Amino acid sequence: MEALVFFSLLAVFGGFGALFVVALRPEKRRIELWRRIAEERGGRYVNEKKSRLELIRGMDVPVGDASVFVDTETISRGSTNIRYTRVRARYAIAGGPAFRVQTPKYLESPDDTPEASIGPLGLNAAFDERFKVYSDNPDGARRVLTERIQETFVRDLSDCYIKSDGKEIVIQGLTAWSDRAKLEAAIDLVGEMAQDDFFGGRLLGQFC
Protein backbone atom coordinates (compact mmCIF):
# COMPACT_ATOMS: atom_id res chain seq x y z
CA MET A 1 0.00 0.00 0.00
CA GLU A 2 2.82 2.39 0.96
CA ALA A 3 4.57 1.59 -2.29
CA LEU A 4 1.41 2.43 -4.23
CA VAL A 5 1.13 5.80 -2.46
CA PHE A 6 4.82 6.52 -3.11
CA PHE A 7 4.57 5.81 -6.83
CA SER A 8 1.33 7.80 -7.09
CA LEU A 9 3.02 10.84 -5.52
CA LEU A 10 6.04 10.34 -7.76
CA ALA A 11 3.79 10.35 -10.82
CA VAL A 12 2.03 13.53 -9.65
CA PHE A 13 5.24 15.44 -8.97
CA GLY A 14 6.78 14.07 -12.15
CA GLY A 15 3.80 15.43 -14.08
CA PHE A 16 4.23 18.86 -12.50
CA GLY A 17 7.92 18.78 -13.37
CA ALA A 18 7.19 17.92 -16.99
CA LEU A 19 4.67 20.75 -17.22
CA PHE A 20 7.22 23.16 -15.76
CA VAL A 21 9.84 22.15 -18.32
CA VAL A 22 7.35 22.53 -21.18
CA ALA A 23 6.36 25.99 -19.90
CA LEU A 24 10.01 27.08 -19.87
CA ARG A 25 10.69 26.10 -23.48
CA PRO A 26 9.08 29.18 -25.16
CA GLU A 27 10.95 31.48 -22.76
CA LYS A 28 14.25 29.75 -23.54
CA ARG A 29 13.61 30.05 -27.28
CA ARG A 30 12.75 33.74 -26.85
CA ILE A 31 15.98 34.45 -24.97
CA GLU A 32 18.01 32.64 -27.62
CA LEU A 33 16.29 34.68 -30.36
CA TRP A 34 17.03 37.93 -28.54
CA ARG A 35 20.64 36.86 -28.07
CA ARG A 36 21.02 36.12 -31.80
CA ILE A 37 19.43 39.42 -32.85
CA ALA A 38 21.72 41.38 -30.52
CA GLU A 39 24.85 39.63 -31.79
CA GLU A 40 23.87 39.92 -35.45
CA ARG A 41 23.37 43.67 -35.05
CA GLY A 42 26.66 44.27 -33.28
CA GLY A 43 25.17 44.45 -29.80
CA ARG A 44 25.00 42.11 -26.83
CA TYR A 45 22.53 40.24 -24.68
CA VAL A 46 22.67 41.53 -21.11
CA ASN A 47 22.06 39.28 -18.12
CA GLU A 48 23.43 41.16 -15.12
CA LYS A 49 22.50 41.54 -11.48
CA LYS A 50 22.38 45.29 -10.80
CA SER A 51 21.56 44.87 -7.14
CA ARG A 52 20.35 42.19 -4.74
CA LEU A 53 16.78 42.70 -5.92
CA GLU A 54 17.25 43.91 -9.50
CA LEU A 55 18.22 41.77 -12.50
CA ILE A 56 18.84 43.43 -15.86
CA ARG A 57 18.04 41.08 -18.73
CA GLY A 58 17.61 42.16 -22.34
CA MET A 59 19.43 43.14 -25.51
CA ASP A 60 21.49 46.26 -26.06
CA VAL A 61 21.67 47.13 -29.77
CA PRO A 62 23.41 50.08 -31.50
CA VAL A 63 21.41 51.95 -34.14
CA GLY A 64 23.45 54.82 -35.57
CA ASP A 65 24.26 57.20 -32.71
CA ALA A 66 21.63 55.66 -30.46
CA SER A 67 21.75 52.66 -28.13
CA VAL A 68 18.47 50.72 -28.08
CA PHE A 69 17.66 48.49 -25.12
CA VAL A 70 14.98 45.78 -25.29
CA ASP A 71 13.62 44.09 -22.19
CA THR A 72 10.36 42.97 -20.58
CA GLU A 73 8.37 44.49 -17.75
CA THR A 74 5.57 42.99 -15.68
CA ILE A 75 2.92 45.37 -14.34
CA SER A 76 0.31 44.38 -11.76
CA ARG A 77 -3.26 45.50 -12.39
CA GLY A 78 -5.35 44.34 -9.48
CA SER A 79 -4.96 40.58 -9.27
CA THR A 80 -3.59 40.33 -12.82
CA ASN A 81 0.06 40.52 -13.87
CA ILE A 82 0.58 41.82 -17.42
CA ARG A 83 3.89 41.35 -19.20
CA TYR A 84 5.12 43.88 -21.75
CA THR A 85 8.05 44.16 -24.11
CA ARG A 86 9.80 47.53 -23.99
CA VAL A 87 12.07 48.89 -26.73
CA ARG A 88 13.71 52.14 -25.64
CA ALA A 89 16.52 54.58 -26.27
CA ARG A 90 17.58 57.96 -24.99
CA TYR A 91 17.69 60.77 -27.51
CA ALA A 92 21.23 60.65 -28.85
CA ILE A 93 21.59 64.43 -29.12
CA ALA A 94 20.29 66.99 -26.61
CA GLY A 95 16.82 65.51 -26.04
CA GLY A 96 13.63 65.84 -28.06
CA PRO A 97 9.88 66.47 -27.86
CA ALA A 98 7.61 64.76 -25.35
CA PHE A 99 4.66 62.93 -26.89
CA ARG A 100 2.74 59.68 -26.92
CA VAL A 101 1.01 57.66 -29.62
CA GLN A 102 -1.67 55.15 -28.65
CA THR A 103 -5.02 53.71 -29.55
CA PRO A 104 -7.92 55.02 -27.43
CA LYS A 105 -8.38 51.58 -25.85
CA TYR A 106 -4.74 50.93 -24.94
CA LEU A 107 -4.38 49.71 -21.37
CA GLU A 108 -1.39 51.82 -20.36
CA SER A 109 -2.21 54.74 -18.10
CA PRO A 110 -0.79 57.96 -19.59
CA ASP A 111 -0.52 59.74 -16.24
CA ASP A 112 3.03 60.98 -16.85
CA THR A 113 2.69 62.09 -20.47
CA PRO A 114 1.31 65.18 -22.22
CA GLU A 115 -2.48 65.29 -22.45
CA ALA A 116 -3.24 67.57 -25.41
CA SER A 117 -4.32 65.71 -28.56
CA ILE A 118 -2.78 67.29 -31.65
CA GLY A 119 -5.22 65.74 -34.11
CA PRO A 120 -4.48 63.87 -37.35
CA LEU A 121 -0.93 64.24 -38.69
CA GLY A 122 -2.12 63.98 -42.29
CA LEU A 123 0.70 61.79 -43.62
CA ASN A 124 -0.81 58.30 -43.34
CA ALA A 125 -4.57 57.77 -43.31
CA ALA A 126 -4.35 54.37 -41.59
CA PHE A 127 -2.17 55.82 -38.84
CA ASP A 128 -4.53 58.75 -38.27
CA GLU A 129 -7.52 56.42 -38.16
CA ARG A 130 -6.05 54.01 -35.62
CA PHE A 131 -3.94 56.21 -33.34
CA LYS A 132 -4.20 59.40 -31.36
CA VAL A 133 -1.13 61.58 -30.86
CA TYR A 134 -0.77 63.62 -27.67
CA SER A 135 1.86 66.27 -27.09
CA ASP A 136 2.47 69.73 -25.68
CA ASN A 137 4.85 70.22 -28.61
CA PRO A 138 2.87 69.47 -31.80
CA ASP A 139 5.60 70.60 -34.21
CA GLY A 140 8.19 68.46 -32.46
CA ALA A 141 5.97 65.38 -32.46
CA ARG A 142 5.23 65.83 -36.16
CA ARG A 143 8.93 66.15 -36.90
CA VAL A 144 9.82 62.90 -35.12
CA LEU A 145 6.81 60.92 -36.44
CA THR A 146 7.79 60.95 -40.09
CA GLU A 147 5.72 59.36 -42.84
CA ARG A 148 8.05 56.34 -42.93
CA ILE A 149 7.80 55.83 -39.18
CA GLN A 150 4.01 56.04 -39.30
CA GLU A 151 3.83 53.54 -42.17
CA THR A 152 6.10 51.05 -40.38
CA PHE A 153 4.25 51.47 -37.10
CA VAL A 154 0.89 50.72 -38.72
CA ARG A 155 2.26 47.73 -40.63
CA ASP A 156 4.39 46.02 -37.97
CA LEU A 157 3.52 47.49 -34.55
CA SER A 158 -0.15 48.42 -34.63
CA ASP A 159 -0.83 46.79 -31.24
CA CYS A 160 1.83 48.90 -29.48
CA TYR A 161 2.21 52.46 -28.29
CA ILE A 162 5.02 55.04 -28.39
CA LYS A 163 5.92 57.32 -25.52
CA SER A 164 8.60 60.01 -25.23
CA ASP A 165 9.26 62.02 -22.07
CA GLY A 166 11.68 64.32 -23.89
CA LYS A 167 14.70 62.29 -22.80
CA GLU A 168 13.82 58.73 -23.79
CA ILE A 169 11.61 57.13 -26.47
CA VAL A 170 9.80 53.87 -25.69
CA ILE A 171 7.80 51.49 -27.88
CA GLN A 172 5.86 49.08 -25.69
CA GLY A 173 3.54 46.18 -26.44
CA LEU A 174 1.84 43.29 -24.70
CA THR A 175 3.60 39.96 -24.00
CA ALA A 176 7.26 38.98 -24.31
CA TRP A 177 7.89 39.12 -28.05
CA SER A 178 9.28 36.14 -29.96
CA ASP A 179 8.54 37.63 -33.38
CA ARG A 180 11.83 38.59 -35.07
CA ALA A 181 10.21 40.95 -37.60
CA LYS A 182 8.36 42.82 -34.84
CA LEU A 183 11.47 43.13 -32.68
CA GLU A 184 13.62 44.35 -35.57
CA ALA A 185 10.99 46.88 -36.68
CA ALA A 186 10.69 48.30 -33.15
CA ILE A 187 14.47 48.49 -32.72
CA ASP A 188 14.85 50.32 -36.04
CA LEU A 189 12.01 52.77 -35.30
CA VAL A 190 13.18 53.65 -31.81
CA GLY A 191 16.75 54.02 -33.05
CA GLU A 192 15.67 56.28 -35.89
CA MET A 193 13.49 58.48 -33.69
CA ALA A 194 16.19 58.74 -31.01
CA GLN A 195 18.63 60.21 -33.53
CA ASP A 196 16.39 63.18 -34.34
CA ASP A 197 18.38 66.38 -33.81
CA PHE A 198 15.40 68.40 -32.60
CA PHE A 199 17.39 71.09 -30.78
CA GLY A 200 20.17 71.40 -33.38
CA GLY A 201 22.84 69.78 -31.23
CA ARG A 202 24.94 68.70 -34.19
CA LEU A 203 25.03 72.24 -35.59
CA LEU A 204 25.81 73.71 -32.18
CA GLY A 205 28.67 71.22 -31.78
CA GLN A 206 30.40 72.66 -34.84
CA PHE A 207 30.86 75.97 -33.05
CA CYS A 208 31.96 74.58 -29.68
Tab-separated table of C-alpha atoms in Angstrom:
chain	number	residue	atom	x	y	z
A	1	MET	CA	0.000	0.000	0.000
A	2	GLU	CA	2.817	2.386	0.964
A	3	ALA	CA	4.575	1.586	-2.290
A	4	LEU	CA	1.410	2.428	-4.234
A	5	VAL	CA	1.133	5.796	-2.457
A	6	PHE	CA	4.820	6.521	-3.114
A	7	PHE	CA	4.571	5.814	-6.835
A	8	SER	CA	1.331	7.802	-7.087
A	9	LEU	CA	3.021	10.844	-5.523
A	10	LEU	CA	6.040	10.338	-7.758
A	11	ALA	CA	3.785	10.351	-10.822
A	12	VAL	CA	2.025	13.525	-9.652
A	13	PHE	CA	5.239	15.441	-8.974
A	14	GLY	CA	6.777	14.069	-12.148
A	15	GLY	CA	3.802	15.432	-14.080
A	16	PHE	CA	4.226	18.857	-12.500
A	17	GLY	CA	7.916	18.777	-13.367
A	18	ALA	CA	7.187	17.925	-16.985
A	19	LEU	CA	4.670	20.753	-17.223
A	20	PHE	CA	7.225	23.164	-15.756
A	21	VAL	CA	9.842	22.148	-18.315
A	22	VAL	CA	7.347	22.535	-21.181
A	23	ALA	CA	6.357	25.986	-19.899
A	24	LEU	CA	10.010	27.079	-19.871
A	25	ARG	CA	10.694	26.101	-23.484
A	26	PRO	CA	9.084	29.175	-25.158
A	27	GLU	CA	10.953	31.477	-22.762
A	28	LYS	CA	14.248	29.750	-23.539
A	29	ARG	CA	13.606	30.054	-27.279
A	30	ARG	CA	12.753	33.741	-26.853
A	31	ILE	CA	15.977	34.454	-24.974
A	32	GLU	CA	18.007	32.639	-27.623
A	33	LEU	CA	16.293	34.676	-30.359
A	34	TRP	CA	17.027	37.929	-28.539
A	35	ARG	CA	20.645	36.862	-28.070
A	36	ARG	CA	21.023	36.120	-31.795
A	37	ILE	CA	19.432	39.420	-32.851
A	38	ALA	CA	21.720	41.382	-30.521
A	39	GLU	CA	24.850	39.634	-31.788
A	40	GLU	CA	23.868	39.920	-35.454
A	41	ARG	CA	23.374	43.669	-35.047
A	42	GLY	CA	26.665	44.267	-33.277
A	43	GLY	CA	25.168	44.451	-29.796
A	44	ARG	CA	24.997	42.109	-26.829
A	45	TYR	CA	22.527	40.237	-24.677
A	46	VAL	CA	22.671	41.531	-21.106
A	47	ASN	CA	22.065	39.285	-18.116
A	48	GLU	CA	23.429	41.162	-15.120
A	49	LYS	CA	22.501	41.541	-11.477
A	50	LYS	CA	22.377	45.287	-10.803
A	51	SER	CA	21.557	44.866	-7.137
A	52	ARG	CA	20.351	42.193	-4.737
A	53	LEU	CA	16.775	42.698	-5.919
A	54	GLU	CA	17.245	43.906	-9.499
A	55	LEU	CA	18.222	41.775	-12.497
A	56	ILE	CA	18.843	43.434	-15.865
A	57	ARG	CA	18.043	41.083	-18.731
A	58	GLY	CA	17.611	42.164	-22.343
A	59	MET	CA	19.432	43.139	-25.506
A	60	ASP	CA	21.489	46.262	-26.057
A	61	VAL	CA	21.675	47.132	-29.768
A	62	PRO	CA	23.407	50.078	-31.496
A	63	VAL	CA	21.410	51.954	-34.142
A	64	GLY	CA	23.445	54.818	-35.574
A	65	ASP	CA	24.265	57.198	-32.711
A	66	ALA	CA	21.627	55.659	-30.464
A	67	SER	CA	21.753	52.665	-28.127
A	68	VAL	CA	18.473	50.720	-28.081
A	69	PHE	CA	17.665	48.493	-25.121
A	70	VAL	CA	14.979	45.777	-25.288
A	71	ASP	CA	13.617	44.089	-22.192
A	72	THR	CA	10.361	42.966	-20.584
A	73	GLU	CA	8.372	44.485	-17.750
A	74	THR	CA	5.574	42.992	-15.676
A	75	ILE	CA	2.918	45.365	-14.344
A	76	SER	CA	0.310	44.379	-11.756
A	77	ARG	CA	-3.260	45.499	-12.386
A	78	GLY	CA	-5.348	44.345	-9.478
A	79	SER	CA	-4.961	40.578	-9.271
A	80	THR	CA	-3.587	40.330	-12.817
A	81	ASN	CA	0.058	40.524	-13.872
A	82	ILE	CA	0.576	41.822	-17.416
A	83	ARG	CA	3.889	41.348	-19.196
A	84	TYR	CA	5.119	43.883	-21.747
A	85	THR	CA	8.052	44.160	-24.113
A	86	ARG	CA	9.804	47.531	-23.988
A	87	VAL	CA	12.069	48.887	-26.728
A	88	ARG	CA	13.707	52.139	-25.642
A	89	ALA	CA	16.518	54.578	-26.272
A	90	ARG	CA	17.579	57.962	-24.990
A	91	TYR	CA	17.694	60.770	-27.506
A	92	ALA	CA	21.227	60.647	-28.850
A	93	ILE	CA	21.588	64.428	-29.118
A	94	ALA	CA	20.287	66.992	-26.609
A	95	GLY	CA	16.818	65.510	-26.044
A	96	GLY	CA	13.629	65.836	-28.057
A	97	PRO	CA	9.878	66.474	-27.862
A	98	ALA	CA	7.612	64.759	-25.353
A	99	PHE	CA	4.659	62.932	-26.886
A	100	ARG	CA	2.735	59.685	-26.921
A	101	VAL	CA	1.008	57.661	-29.621
A	102	GLN	CA	-1.667	55.151	-28.654
A	103	THR	CA	-5.020	53.706	-29.545
A	104	PRO	CA	-7.925	55.022	-27.426
A	105	LYS	CA	-8.381	51.576	-25.852
A	106	TYR	CA	-4.736	50.928	-24.945
A	107	LEU	CA	-4.376	49.705	-21.365
A	108	GLU	CA	-1.387	51.815	-20.364
A	109	SER	CA	-2.214	54.739	-18.102
A	110	PRO	CA	-0.789	57.955	-19.593
A	111	ASP	CA	-0.519	59.739	-16.242
A	112	ASP	CA	3.035	60.985	-16.847
A	113	THR	CA	2.691	62.085	-20.471
A	114	PRO	CA	1.307	65.181	-22.220
A	115	GLU	CA	-2.479	65.292	-22.455
A	116	ALA	CA	-3.245	67.571	-25.407
A	117	SER	CA	-4.325	65.712	-28.560
A	118	ILE	CA	-2.778	67.290	-31.645
A	119	GLY	CA	-5.217	65.741	-34.111
A	120	PRO	CA	-4.476	63.866	-37.352
A	121	LEU	CA	-0.926	64.235	-38.686
A	122	GLY	CA	-2.124	63.983	-42.293
A	123	LEU	CA	0.704	61.789	-43.617
A	124	ASN	CA	-0.811	58.301	-43.336
A	125	ALA	CA	-4.572	57.767	-43.306
A	126	ALA	CA	-4.353	54.372	-41.587
A	127	PHE	CA	-2.165	55.824	-38.843
A	128	ASP	CA	-4.530	58.749	-38.267
A	129	GLU	CA	-7.521	56.425	-38.165
A	130	ARG	CA	-6.050	54.006	-35.623
A	131	PHE	CA	-3.937	56.208	-33.344
A	132	LYS	CA	-4.202	59.403	-31.359
A	133	VAL	CA	-1.134	61.583	-30.861
A	134	TYR	CA	-0.769	63.616	-27.666
A	135	SER	CA	1.865	66.274	-27.088
A	136	ASP	CA	2.467	69.727	-25.681
A	137	ASN	CA	4.854	70.223	-28.610
A	138	PRO	CA	2.872	69.466	-31.804
A	139	ASP	CA	5.596	70.605	-34.207
A	140	GLY	CA	8.189	68.463	-32.456
A	141	ALA	CA	5.968	65.381	-32.462
A	142	ARG	CA	5.232	65.829	-36.161
A	143	ARG	CA	8.932	66.147	-36.904
A	144	VAL	CA	9.823	62.899	-35.125
A	145	LEU	CA	6.813	60.925	-36.437
A	146	THR	CA	7.788	60.948	-40.085
A	147	GLU	CA	5.720	59.361	-42.839
A	148	ARG	CA	8.049	56.339	-42.934
A	149	ILE	CA	7.798	55.830	-39.177
A	150	GLN	CA	4.006	56.036	-39.302
A	151	GLU	CA	3.834	53.541	-42.168
A	152	THR	CA	6.104	51.049	-40.384
A	153	PHE	CA	4.252	51.472	-37.097
A	154	VAL	CA	0.892	50.719	-38.717
A	155	ARG	CA	2.264	47.730	-40.634
A	156	ASP	CA	4.385	46.025	-37.970
A	157	LEU	CA	3.522	47.486	-34.548
A	158	SER	CA	-0.149	48.424	-34.626
A	159	ASP	CA	-0.826	46.792	-31.237
A	160	CYS	CA	1.832	48.903	-29.483
A	161	TYR	CA	2.210	52.455	-28.295
A	162	ILE	CA	5.018	55.038	-28.389
A	163	LYS	CA	5.920	57.321	-25.515
A	164	SER	CA	8.597	60.005	-25.234
A	165	ASP	CA	9.259	62.016	-22.068
A	166	GLY	CA	11.678	64.321	-23.891
A	167	LYS	CA	14.699	62.288	-22.802
A	168	GLU	CA	13.825	58.727	-23.794
A	169	ILE	CA	11.615	57.129	-26.470
A	170	VAL	CA	9.801	53.871	-25.695
A	171	ILE	CA	7.801	51.493	-27.879
A	172	GLN	CA	5.864	49.082	-25.690
A	173	GLY	CA	3.538	46.178	-26.442
A	174	LEU	CA	1.843	43.291	-24.700
A	175	THR	CA	3.596	39.962	-24.005
A	176	ALA	CA	7.259	38.980	-24.309
A	177	TRP	CA	7.889	39.118	-28.048
A	178	SER	CA	9.282	36.139	-29.958
A	179	ASP	CA	8.536	37.634	-33.384
A	180	ARG	CA	11.826	38.588	-35.070
A	181	ALA	CA	10.208	40.953	-37.598
A	182	LYS	CA	8.359	42.819	-34.843
A	183	LEU	CA	11.472	43.129	-32.680
A	184	GLU	CA	13.620	44.351	-35.572
A	185	ALA	CA	10.989	46.877	-36.678
A	186	ALA	CA	10.689	48.296	-33.150
A	187	ILE	CA	14.474	48.495	-32.725
A	188	ASP	CA	14.845	50.322	-36.043
A	189	LEU	CA	12.014	52.771	-35.297
A	190	VAL	CA	13.181	53.651	-31.810
A	191	GLY	CA	16.754	54.019	-33.045
A	192	GLU	CA	15.669	56.277	-35.888
A	193	MET	CA	13.490	58.481	-33.690
A	194	ALA	CA	16.190	58.737	-31.009
A	195	GLN	CA	18.625	60.212	-33.530
A	196	ASP	CA	16.387	63.176	-34.343
A	197	ASP	CA	18.384	66.379	-33.810
A	198	PHE	CA	15.399	68.396	-32.603
A	199	PHE	CA	17.388	71.087	-30.782
A	200	GLY	CA	20.167	71.404	-33.379
A	201	GLY	CA	22.835	69.782	-31.225
A	202	ARG	CA	24.942	68.705	-34.193
A	203	LEU	CA	25.034	72.243	-35.593
A	204	LEU	CA	25.807	73.710	-32.185
A	205	GLY	CA	28.668	71.223	-31.777
A	206	GLN	CA	30.402	72.656	-34.844
A	207	PHE	CA	30.860	75.968	-33.050
A	208	CYS	CA	31.963	74.582	-29.677
